[in-house]
Coordinates of C-alpha atoms and ligand atoms in Angstrom, one line a residue:
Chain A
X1 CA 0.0 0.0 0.0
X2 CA 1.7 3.7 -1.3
X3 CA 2.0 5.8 2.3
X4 CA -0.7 8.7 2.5
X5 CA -2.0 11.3 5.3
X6 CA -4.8 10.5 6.9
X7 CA -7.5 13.2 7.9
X8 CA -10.2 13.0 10.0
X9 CA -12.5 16.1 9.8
X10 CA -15.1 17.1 12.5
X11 CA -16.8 19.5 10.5
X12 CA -18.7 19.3 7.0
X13 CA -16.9 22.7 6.4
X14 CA -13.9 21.4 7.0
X15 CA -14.3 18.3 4.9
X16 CA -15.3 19.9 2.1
X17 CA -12.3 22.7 2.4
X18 CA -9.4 19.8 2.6
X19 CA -11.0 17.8 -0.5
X20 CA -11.1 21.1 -2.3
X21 CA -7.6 21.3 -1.4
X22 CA -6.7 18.9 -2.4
X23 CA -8.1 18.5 -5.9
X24 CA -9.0 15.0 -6.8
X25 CA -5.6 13.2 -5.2
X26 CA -7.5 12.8 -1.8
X27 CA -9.9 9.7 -1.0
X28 CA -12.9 9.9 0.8
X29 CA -13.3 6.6 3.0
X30 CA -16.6 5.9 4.7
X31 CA -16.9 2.3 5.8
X32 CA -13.4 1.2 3.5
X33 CA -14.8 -1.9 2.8
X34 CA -14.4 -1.4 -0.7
X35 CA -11.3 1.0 -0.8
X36 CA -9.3 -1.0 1.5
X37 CA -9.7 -3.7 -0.7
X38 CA -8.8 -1.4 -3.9
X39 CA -5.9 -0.1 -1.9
X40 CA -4.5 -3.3 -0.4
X41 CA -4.6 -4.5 -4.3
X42 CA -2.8 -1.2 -5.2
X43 CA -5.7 -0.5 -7.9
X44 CA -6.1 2.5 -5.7
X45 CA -3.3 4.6 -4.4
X46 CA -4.5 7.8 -2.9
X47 CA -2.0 10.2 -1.5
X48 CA -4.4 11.4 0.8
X49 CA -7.2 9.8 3.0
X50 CA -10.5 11.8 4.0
X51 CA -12.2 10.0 6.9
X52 CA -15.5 11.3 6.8
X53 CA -17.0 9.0 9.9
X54 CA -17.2 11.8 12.5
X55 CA -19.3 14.0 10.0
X56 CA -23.1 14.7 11.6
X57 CA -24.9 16.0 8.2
X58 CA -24.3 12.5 7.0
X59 CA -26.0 10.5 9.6
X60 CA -29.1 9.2 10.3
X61 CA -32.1 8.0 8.9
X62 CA -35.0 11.0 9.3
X63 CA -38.5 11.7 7.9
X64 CA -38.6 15.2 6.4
X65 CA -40.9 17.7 5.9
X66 CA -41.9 17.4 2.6
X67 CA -42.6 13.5 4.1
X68 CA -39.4 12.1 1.9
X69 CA -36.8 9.9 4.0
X70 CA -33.4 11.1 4.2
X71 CA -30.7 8.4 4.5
X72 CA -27.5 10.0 5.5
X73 CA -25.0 8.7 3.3
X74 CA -22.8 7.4 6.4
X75 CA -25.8 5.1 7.2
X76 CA -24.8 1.5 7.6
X77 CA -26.3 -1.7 5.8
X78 CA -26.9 -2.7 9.5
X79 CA -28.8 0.3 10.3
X80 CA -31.0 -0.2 7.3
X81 CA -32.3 -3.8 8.1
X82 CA -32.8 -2.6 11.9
X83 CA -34.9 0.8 10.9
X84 CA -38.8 0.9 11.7
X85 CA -39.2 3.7 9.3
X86 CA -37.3 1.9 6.6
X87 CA -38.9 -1.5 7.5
X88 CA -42.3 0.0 7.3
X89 CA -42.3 2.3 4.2
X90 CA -39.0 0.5 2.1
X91 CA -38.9 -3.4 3.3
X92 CA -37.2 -3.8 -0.5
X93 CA -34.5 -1.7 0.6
X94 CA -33.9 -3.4 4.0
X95 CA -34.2 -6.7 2.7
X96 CA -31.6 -5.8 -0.2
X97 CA -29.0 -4.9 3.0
X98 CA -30.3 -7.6 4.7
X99 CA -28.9 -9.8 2.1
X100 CA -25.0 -8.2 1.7
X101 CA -21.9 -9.1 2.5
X102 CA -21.8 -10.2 6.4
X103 CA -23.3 -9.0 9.8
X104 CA -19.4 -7.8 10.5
X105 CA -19.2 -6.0 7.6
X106 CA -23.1 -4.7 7.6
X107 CA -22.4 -3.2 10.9
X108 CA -19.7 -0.4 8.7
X109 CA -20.3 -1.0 5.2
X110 CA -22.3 1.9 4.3
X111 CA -25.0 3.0 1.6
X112 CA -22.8 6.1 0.6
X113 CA -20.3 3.7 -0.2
X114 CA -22.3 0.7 -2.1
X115 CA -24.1 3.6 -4.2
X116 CA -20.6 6.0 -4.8
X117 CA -18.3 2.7 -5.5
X118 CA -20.8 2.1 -8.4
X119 CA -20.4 -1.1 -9.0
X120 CA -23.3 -2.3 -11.4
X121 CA -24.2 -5.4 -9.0
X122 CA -24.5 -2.9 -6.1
X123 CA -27.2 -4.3 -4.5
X124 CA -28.7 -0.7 -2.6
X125 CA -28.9 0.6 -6.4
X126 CA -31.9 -1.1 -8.1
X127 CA -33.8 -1.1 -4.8
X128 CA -33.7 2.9 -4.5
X129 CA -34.1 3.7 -7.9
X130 CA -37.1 1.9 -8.0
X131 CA -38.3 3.8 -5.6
X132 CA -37.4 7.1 -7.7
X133 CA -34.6 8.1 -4.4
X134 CA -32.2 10.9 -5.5
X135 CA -29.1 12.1 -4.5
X136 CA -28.3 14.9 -2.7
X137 CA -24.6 16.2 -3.4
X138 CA -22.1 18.8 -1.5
X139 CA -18.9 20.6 -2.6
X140 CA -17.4 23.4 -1.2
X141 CA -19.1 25.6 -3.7
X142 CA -22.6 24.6 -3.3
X143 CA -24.7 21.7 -3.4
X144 CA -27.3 20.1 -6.3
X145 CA -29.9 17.3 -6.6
X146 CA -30.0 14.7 -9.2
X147 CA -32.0 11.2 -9.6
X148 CA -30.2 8.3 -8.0
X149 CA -30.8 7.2 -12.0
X150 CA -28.6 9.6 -13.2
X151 CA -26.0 9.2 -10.6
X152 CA -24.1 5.7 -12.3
X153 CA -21.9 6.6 -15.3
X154 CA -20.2 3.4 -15.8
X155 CA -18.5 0.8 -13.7
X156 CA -16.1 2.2 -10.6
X157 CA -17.7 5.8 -12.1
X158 CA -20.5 8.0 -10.5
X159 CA -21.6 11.3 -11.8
X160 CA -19.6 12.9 -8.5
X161 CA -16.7 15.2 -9.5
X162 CA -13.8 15.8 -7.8
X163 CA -14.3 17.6 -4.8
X164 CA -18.2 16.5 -4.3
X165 CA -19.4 14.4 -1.4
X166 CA -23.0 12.3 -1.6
X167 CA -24.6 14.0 1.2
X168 CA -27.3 12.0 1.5
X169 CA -30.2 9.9 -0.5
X170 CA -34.1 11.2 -0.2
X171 CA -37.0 8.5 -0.7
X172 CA -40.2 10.1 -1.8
X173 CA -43.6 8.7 -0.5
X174 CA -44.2 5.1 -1.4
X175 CA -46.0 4.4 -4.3
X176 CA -47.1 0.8 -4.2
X177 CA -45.1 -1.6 -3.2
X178 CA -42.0 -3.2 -4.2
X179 CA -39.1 -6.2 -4.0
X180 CA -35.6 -7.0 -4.8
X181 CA -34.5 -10.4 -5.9
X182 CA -30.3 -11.0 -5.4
X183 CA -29.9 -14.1 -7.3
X184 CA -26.7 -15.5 -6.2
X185 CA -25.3 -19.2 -5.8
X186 CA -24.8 -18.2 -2.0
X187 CA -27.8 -16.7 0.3
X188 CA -25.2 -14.4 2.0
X189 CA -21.2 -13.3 1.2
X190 CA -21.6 -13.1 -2.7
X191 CA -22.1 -10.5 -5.1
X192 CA -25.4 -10.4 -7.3
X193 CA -25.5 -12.3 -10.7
X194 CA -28.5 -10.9 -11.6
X195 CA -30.3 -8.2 -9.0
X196 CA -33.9 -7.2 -10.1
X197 CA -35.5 -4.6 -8.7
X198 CA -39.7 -4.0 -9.1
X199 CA -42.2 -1.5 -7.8
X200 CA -46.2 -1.4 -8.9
X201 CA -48.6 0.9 -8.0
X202 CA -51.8 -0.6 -9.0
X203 CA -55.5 1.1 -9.4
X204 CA -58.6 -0.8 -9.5
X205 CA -56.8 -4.1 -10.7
X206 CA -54.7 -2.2 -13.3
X207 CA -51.3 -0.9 -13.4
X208 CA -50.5 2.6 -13.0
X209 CA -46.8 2.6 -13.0
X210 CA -44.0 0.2 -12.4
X211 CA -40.5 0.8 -12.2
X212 CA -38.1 -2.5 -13.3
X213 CA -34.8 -2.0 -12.5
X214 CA -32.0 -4.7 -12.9
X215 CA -28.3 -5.0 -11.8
X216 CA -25.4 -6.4 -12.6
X217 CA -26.7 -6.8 -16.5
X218 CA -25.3 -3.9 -18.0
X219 CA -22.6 -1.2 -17.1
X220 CA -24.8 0.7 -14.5
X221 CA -27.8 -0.4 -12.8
X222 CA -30.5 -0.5 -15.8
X223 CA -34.1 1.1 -15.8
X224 CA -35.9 -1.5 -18.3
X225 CA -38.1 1.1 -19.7
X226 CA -39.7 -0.9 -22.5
X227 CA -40.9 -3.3 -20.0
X228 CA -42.1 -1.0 -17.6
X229 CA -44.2 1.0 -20.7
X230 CA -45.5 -2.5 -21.4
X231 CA -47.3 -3.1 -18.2
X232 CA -48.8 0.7 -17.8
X233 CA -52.2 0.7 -17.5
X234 CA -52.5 -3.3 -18.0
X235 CA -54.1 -5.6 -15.3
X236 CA -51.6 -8.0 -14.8
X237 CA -52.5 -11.1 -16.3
X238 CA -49.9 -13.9 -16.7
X239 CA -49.4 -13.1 -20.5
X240 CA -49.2 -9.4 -19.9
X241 CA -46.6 -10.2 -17.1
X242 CA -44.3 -12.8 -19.3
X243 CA -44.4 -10.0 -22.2
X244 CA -42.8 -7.5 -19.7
X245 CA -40.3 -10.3 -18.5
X246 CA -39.0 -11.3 -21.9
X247 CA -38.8 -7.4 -23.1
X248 CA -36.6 -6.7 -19.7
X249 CA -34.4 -9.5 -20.5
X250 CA -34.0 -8.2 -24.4
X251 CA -33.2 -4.4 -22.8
X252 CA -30.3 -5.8 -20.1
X253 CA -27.0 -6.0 -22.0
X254 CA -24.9 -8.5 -19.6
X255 CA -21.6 -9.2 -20.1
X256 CA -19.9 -12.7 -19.7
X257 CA -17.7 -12.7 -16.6
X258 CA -16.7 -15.2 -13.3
X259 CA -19.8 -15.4 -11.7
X260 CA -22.6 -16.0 -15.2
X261 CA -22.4 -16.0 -18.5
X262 CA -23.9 -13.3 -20.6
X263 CA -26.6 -16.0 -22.0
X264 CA -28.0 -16.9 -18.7
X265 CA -27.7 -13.6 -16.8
X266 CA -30.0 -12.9 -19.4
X267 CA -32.4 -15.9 -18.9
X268 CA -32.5 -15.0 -15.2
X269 CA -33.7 -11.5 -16.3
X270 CA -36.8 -12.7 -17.5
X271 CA -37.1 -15.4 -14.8
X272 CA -36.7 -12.6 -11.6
X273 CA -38.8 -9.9 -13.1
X274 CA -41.9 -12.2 -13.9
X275 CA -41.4 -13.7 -10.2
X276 CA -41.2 -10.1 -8.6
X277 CA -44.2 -9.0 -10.9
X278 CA -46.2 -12.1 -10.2
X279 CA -45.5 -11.8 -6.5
X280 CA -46.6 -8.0 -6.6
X281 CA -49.2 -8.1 -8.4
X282 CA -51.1 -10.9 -6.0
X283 CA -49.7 -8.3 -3.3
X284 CA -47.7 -11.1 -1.5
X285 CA -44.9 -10.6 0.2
X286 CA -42.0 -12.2 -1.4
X287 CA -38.9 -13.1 0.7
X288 CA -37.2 -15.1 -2.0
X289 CA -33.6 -14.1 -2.1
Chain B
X1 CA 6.3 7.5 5.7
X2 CA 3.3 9.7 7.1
X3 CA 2.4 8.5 10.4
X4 CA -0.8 9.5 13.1
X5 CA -1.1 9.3 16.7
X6 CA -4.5 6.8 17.5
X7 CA -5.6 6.2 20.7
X8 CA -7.6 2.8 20.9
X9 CA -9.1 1.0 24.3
X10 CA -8.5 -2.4 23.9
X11 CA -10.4 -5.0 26.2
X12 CA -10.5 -1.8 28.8
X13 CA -6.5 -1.1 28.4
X14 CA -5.9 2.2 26.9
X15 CA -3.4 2.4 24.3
X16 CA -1.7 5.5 22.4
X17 CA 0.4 4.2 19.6
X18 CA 2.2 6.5 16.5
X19 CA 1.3 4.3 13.9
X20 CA 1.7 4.1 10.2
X21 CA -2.0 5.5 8.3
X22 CA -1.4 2.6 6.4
X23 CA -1.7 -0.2 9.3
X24 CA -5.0 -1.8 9.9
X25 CA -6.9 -2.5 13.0
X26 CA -5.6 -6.3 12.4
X27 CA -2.2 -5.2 12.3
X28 CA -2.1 -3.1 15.3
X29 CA -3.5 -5.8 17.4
X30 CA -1.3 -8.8 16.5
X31 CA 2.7 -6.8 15.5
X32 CA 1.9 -3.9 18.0
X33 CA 0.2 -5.2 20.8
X34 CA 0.7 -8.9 20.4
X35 CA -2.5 -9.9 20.6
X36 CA -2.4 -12.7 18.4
X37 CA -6.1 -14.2 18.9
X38 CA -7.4 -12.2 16.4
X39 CA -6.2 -13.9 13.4
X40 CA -5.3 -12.9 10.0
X41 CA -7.2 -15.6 7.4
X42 CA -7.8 -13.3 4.0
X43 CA -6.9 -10.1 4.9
X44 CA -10.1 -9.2 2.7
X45 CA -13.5 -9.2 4.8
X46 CA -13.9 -12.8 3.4
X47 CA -13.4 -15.1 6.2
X48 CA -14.3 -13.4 9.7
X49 CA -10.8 -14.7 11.6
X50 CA -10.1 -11.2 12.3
X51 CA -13.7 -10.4 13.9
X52 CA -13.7 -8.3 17.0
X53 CA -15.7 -5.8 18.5
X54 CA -16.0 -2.4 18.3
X55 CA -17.8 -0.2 20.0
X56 CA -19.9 -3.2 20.6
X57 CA -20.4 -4.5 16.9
X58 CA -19.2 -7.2 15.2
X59 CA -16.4 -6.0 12.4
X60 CA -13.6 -7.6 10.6
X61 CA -10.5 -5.9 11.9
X62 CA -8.7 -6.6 8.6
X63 CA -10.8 -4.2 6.5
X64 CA -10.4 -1.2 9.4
X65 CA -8.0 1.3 9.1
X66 CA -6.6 2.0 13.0
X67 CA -6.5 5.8 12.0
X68 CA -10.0 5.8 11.6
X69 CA -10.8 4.6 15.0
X70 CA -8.9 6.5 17.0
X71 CA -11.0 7.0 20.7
X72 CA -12.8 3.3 19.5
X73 CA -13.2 1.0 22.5
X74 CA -12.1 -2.4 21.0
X75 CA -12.8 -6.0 22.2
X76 CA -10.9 -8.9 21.0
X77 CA -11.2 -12.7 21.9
X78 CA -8.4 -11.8 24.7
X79 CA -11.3 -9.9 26.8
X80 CA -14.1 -12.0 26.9
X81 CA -13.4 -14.9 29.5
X82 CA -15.9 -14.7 32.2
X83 CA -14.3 -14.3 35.4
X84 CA -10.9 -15.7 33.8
X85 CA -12.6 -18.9 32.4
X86 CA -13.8 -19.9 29.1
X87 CA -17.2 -18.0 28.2
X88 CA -19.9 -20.1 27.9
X89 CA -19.5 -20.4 24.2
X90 CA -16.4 -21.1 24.6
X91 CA -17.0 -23.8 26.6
X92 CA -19.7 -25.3 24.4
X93 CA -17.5 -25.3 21.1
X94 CA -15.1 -27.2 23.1
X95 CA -17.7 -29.8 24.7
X96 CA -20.0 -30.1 21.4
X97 CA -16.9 -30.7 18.8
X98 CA -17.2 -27.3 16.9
X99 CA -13.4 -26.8 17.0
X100 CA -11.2 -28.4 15.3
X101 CA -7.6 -27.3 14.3
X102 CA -8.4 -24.0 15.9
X103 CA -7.7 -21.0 13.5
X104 CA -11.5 -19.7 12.4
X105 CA -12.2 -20.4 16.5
X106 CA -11.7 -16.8 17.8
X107 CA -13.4 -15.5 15.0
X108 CA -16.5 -17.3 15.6
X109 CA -16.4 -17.1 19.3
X110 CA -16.3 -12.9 18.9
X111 CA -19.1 -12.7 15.8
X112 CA -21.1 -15.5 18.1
X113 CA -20.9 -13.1 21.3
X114 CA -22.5 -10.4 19.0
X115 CA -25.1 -12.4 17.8
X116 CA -25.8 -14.0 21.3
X117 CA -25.9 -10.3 22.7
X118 CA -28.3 -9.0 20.4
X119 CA -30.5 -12.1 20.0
X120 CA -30.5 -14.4 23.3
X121 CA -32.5 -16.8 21.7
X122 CA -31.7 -17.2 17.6
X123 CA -33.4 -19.8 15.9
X124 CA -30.6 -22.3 14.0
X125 CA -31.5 -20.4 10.7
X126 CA -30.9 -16.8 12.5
X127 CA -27.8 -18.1 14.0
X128 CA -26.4 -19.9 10.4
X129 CA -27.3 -16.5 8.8
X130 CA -25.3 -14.2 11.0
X131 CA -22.6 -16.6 11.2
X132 CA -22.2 -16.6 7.1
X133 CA -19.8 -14.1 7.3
X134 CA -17.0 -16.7 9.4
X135 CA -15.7 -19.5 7.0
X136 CA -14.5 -22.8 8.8
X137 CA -12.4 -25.2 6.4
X138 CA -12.9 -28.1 9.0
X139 CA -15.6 -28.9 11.2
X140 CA -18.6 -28.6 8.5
X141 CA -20.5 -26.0 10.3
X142 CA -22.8 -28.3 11.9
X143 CA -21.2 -28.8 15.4
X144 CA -20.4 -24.7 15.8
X145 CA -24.5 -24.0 14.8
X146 CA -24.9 -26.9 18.0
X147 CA -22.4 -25.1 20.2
X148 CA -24.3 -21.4 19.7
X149 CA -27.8 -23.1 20.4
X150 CA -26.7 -24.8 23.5
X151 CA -25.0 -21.8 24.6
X152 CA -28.1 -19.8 23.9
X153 CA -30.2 -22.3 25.5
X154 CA -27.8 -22.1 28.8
X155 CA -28.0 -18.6 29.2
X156 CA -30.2 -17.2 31.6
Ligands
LIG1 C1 -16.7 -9.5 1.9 C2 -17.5 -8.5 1.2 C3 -18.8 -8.7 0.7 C4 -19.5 -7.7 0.1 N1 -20.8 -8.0 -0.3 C5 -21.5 -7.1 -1.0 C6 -22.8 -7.4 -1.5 O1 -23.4 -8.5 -1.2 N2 -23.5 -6.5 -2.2 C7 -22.9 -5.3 -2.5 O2 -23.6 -4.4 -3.2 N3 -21.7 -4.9 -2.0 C8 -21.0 -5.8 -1.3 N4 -19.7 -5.5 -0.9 C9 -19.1 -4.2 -1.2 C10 -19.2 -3.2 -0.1 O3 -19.2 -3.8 1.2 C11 -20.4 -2.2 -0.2 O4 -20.4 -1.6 -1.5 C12 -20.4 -1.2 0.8 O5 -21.7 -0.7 1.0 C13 -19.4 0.0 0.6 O6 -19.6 0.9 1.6 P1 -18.3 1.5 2.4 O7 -18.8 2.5 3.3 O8 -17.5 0.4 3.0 O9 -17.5 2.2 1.2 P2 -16.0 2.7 1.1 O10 -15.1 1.6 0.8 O11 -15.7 3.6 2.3 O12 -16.2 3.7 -0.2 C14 -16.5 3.2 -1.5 C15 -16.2 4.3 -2.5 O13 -17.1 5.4 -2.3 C16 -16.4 6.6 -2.0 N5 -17.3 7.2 -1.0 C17 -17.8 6.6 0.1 N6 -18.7 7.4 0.8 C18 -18.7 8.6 0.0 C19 -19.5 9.8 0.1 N7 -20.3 10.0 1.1 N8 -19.3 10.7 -0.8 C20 -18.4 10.5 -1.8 N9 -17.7 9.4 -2.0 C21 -17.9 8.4 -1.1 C22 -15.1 6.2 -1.5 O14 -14.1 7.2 -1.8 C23 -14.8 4.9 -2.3 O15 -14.4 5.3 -3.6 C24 -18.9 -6.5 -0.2 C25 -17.6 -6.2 0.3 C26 -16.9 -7.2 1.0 C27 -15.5 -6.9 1.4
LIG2 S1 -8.8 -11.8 7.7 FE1 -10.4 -10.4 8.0 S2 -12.1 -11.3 7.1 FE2 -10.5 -12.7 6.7
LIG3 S1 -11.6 -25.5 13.1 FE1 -10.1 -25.4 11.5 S2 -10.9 -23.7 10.3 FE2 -12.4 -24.0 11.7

């Protein structure tokens, strides 16, 4: 590992002074468990080392006014399964920690991390998007808003620049409810082959939106649009519901790598989003991995 | 070589040490203060050897930078006897089988203690779920799931 300084800053001020500072050769490290591994490997080799643990406007999990919830970025995966108001309103998202790495590395891993590491089998993604979240991001010269969509660029890239830190993620109100499915040849400790993410909201037996988002099928996590047009204002028979799961498995462009190849991460596509559609739209709860 | 001044507590010993920013938790407890019960299996989160506990949580020490935790109060499988004998885990993975040559041992007695202090009474799927995080090439799982039941069951 190449030597570096280590800062720990009490104040967001303060934070956001030394990363300006230092202009994109310092390394913000929440929980590490994805850095340290990057830096142990040498694939990352920051000369300077942000410890942003100790800063309060990242914290906490909170209802706001305008009725969103605000996750602080620094919130852990352990936090998440444990939180009434994220177990009531989001059980997708909870059960998506729920199901990551370990208990020991749930209790610092954190969602800042998972969602600014932007790996496209990070498992927080496709929950939150589905659920239309966004992110809210500070610098020292201001702060701005964007969809939680918008925020993946490509693999190990997030729309952050240099400089910015995620503040935080808001959830707007639930609309309808919603699941993740991990598939993965191990219930805990593995990455996602295939992550797939649904929400409907239905009205009088008929759809009235649906979000279907998949991970670790393309280079970020992937909004199957097509699929999701293909189920607006339908009532969700079984045909209507295959159609939408074989058009999501045509939109996801998976590559072949270690853990699937390319032809069956596709398959499982259409498998997961006509079991998280079928499960949703008899409005049973579905605690399939 | 930069190097920082941490202050850790470890099993209620207080400690200031001018480390290395590079040096994990893992490494201060084993080449600094020679505390080698917290062992070093994959130096990658993978295998739970290194599991302490800090501020009361399970973590794996090997995926911890010290610097970060300076003022953390750390517990390692060194402070957890009870009244200088084996804890009653401990004494169940002995009597029930669930250690065999040893090395994953501390690791599960440490992420076993979290799980027994949160949740008295697991169920065996609770207890195989929080445990999935601790790898054990030997014993096939089977008799270190009996040992955490019994001591859950033997608990008051
Ligand atoms: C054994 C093991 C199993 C795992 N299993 C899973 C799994 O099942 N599913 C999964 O999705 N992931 C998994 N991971 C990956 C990892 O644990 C998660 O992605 C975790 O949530 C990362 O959070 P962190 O706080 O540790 O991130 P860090 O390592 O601290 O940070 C990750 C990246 O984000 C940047 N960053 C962190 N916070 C901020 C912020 N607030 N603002 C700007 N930049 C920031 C850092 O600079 C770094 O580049 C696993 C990792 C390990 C070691
Ligand atoms: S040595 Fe830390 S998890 Fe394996
Ligand atoms: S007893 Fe040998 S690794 Fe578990």
């Amino acid at each position: 590992m190449q030597a570096f300084d280590h800062h720990t800053p009490q104040t967001l001020p303060e934070a956001l002074a030394l990363l300006a500072q230092h202009d994109g050769t310092a390394r913000v490290i929440a929980g590490g468990t994805d850095l340290m591994l990057y830096m142990k490997s040498g694939k990352a080799e920051p000369e300077t080392i942000v410890n942003i643990k100790k800063l309060q406007p990242l914290q906490g999990i909170s209802a706001t006014n305008a009725g969103d919830l605000r996750l602080g970025a620094l919130v852990t995966l352990r936090e998440l399964t444990r939180s009434p108001l994220v177990l009531e309103s989001y059980p997708s998202v909870a059960h998506a920690a729920g199901f990551m790495a370990s208990e020991q590395i749930r209790s610092f891993a954190t969602v800042g991390g998972n969602l600014c590491n932007a790996s496209p089998s990070a498992d927080l993604a496709p929950p939150l998007i589905a659920r239309s979240a966004s992110a809210h991001i500070v610098s020292a010269d201001g702060e701005r808003e964007i969809p939680l969509e918008d925020f993946f660029r490509g693999p190990g890239e997030s729309a952050l620049h240099a400089g910015e830190l995620l503040q935080a993620i808001n959830i707007p109100p639930p609309k309808g409810n919603a699941v993740y499915i991990k598939h993965a040849p191990r219930a805990f400790m593995d990455i996602a082959v295939v992550g797939v993410a649904a929400r409907l909201e239905l009205a009088a037996g008929r759809c009235r939106t649906a979000s279907i988002l998949l991970g670790a099928v393309a280079p970020t996590p992937l909004r199957a649009r097509q699929a999701e047009a293909a189920l607006a204002g339908q009532s969700l028979t079984d045909d209507i519901i295959a159609n939408a799961a074989r058009i999501a498995s045509e939109e996801c462009a998976p590559i072949d790598d270690i853990r699937g190849s390319a032809w069956y991460r596709r398959r499982m596509v259409g498998v997961l989003t006509r079991r998280a559609l079928t499960a949703l739209s008899n409005a049973q709860p579905l605690h399939a991995r | 070589m930069a190097k920082i001044l941490v202050s850790l507590s470890v099993n209620g010993d207080p400690h200031e040490l001018y480390l290395d920013t590079r040096r994990t938790l893992l490494d201060v407890l084993r080449d600094e203060l020679g505390l080698l019960g917290t062992h070093r299996g994959c130096d990658a989160g993978d295998c739970g050897a290194c599991t302490v506990h800090v501020d009361g949580l399970p973590m794996t020490s090997c995926l911890l930078l010290a610097a970060d935790y300076h003022g953390a109060q750390i517990t390692t499988v060194e402070g957890v006897l009870d009244d200088g004998k084996p804890n009653s885990l401990q004494q169940a993975l002995v009597e029930k089988g669930g250690i065999q040559c040893g090395f994953c041992t501390p690791g599960f007695v440490m992420n076993g203690l979290a799980l027994l202090s949160e949740k008295p009474r697991p169920t065996e799927a609770e207890t195989r779920a929080w445990l999935s995080g601790n790898l054990c090439r030997c014993t096939g799982y089977v008799k270190i799931v009996d040992a955490v039941m019994t001591a859950a069951r033997q608990s008051p």
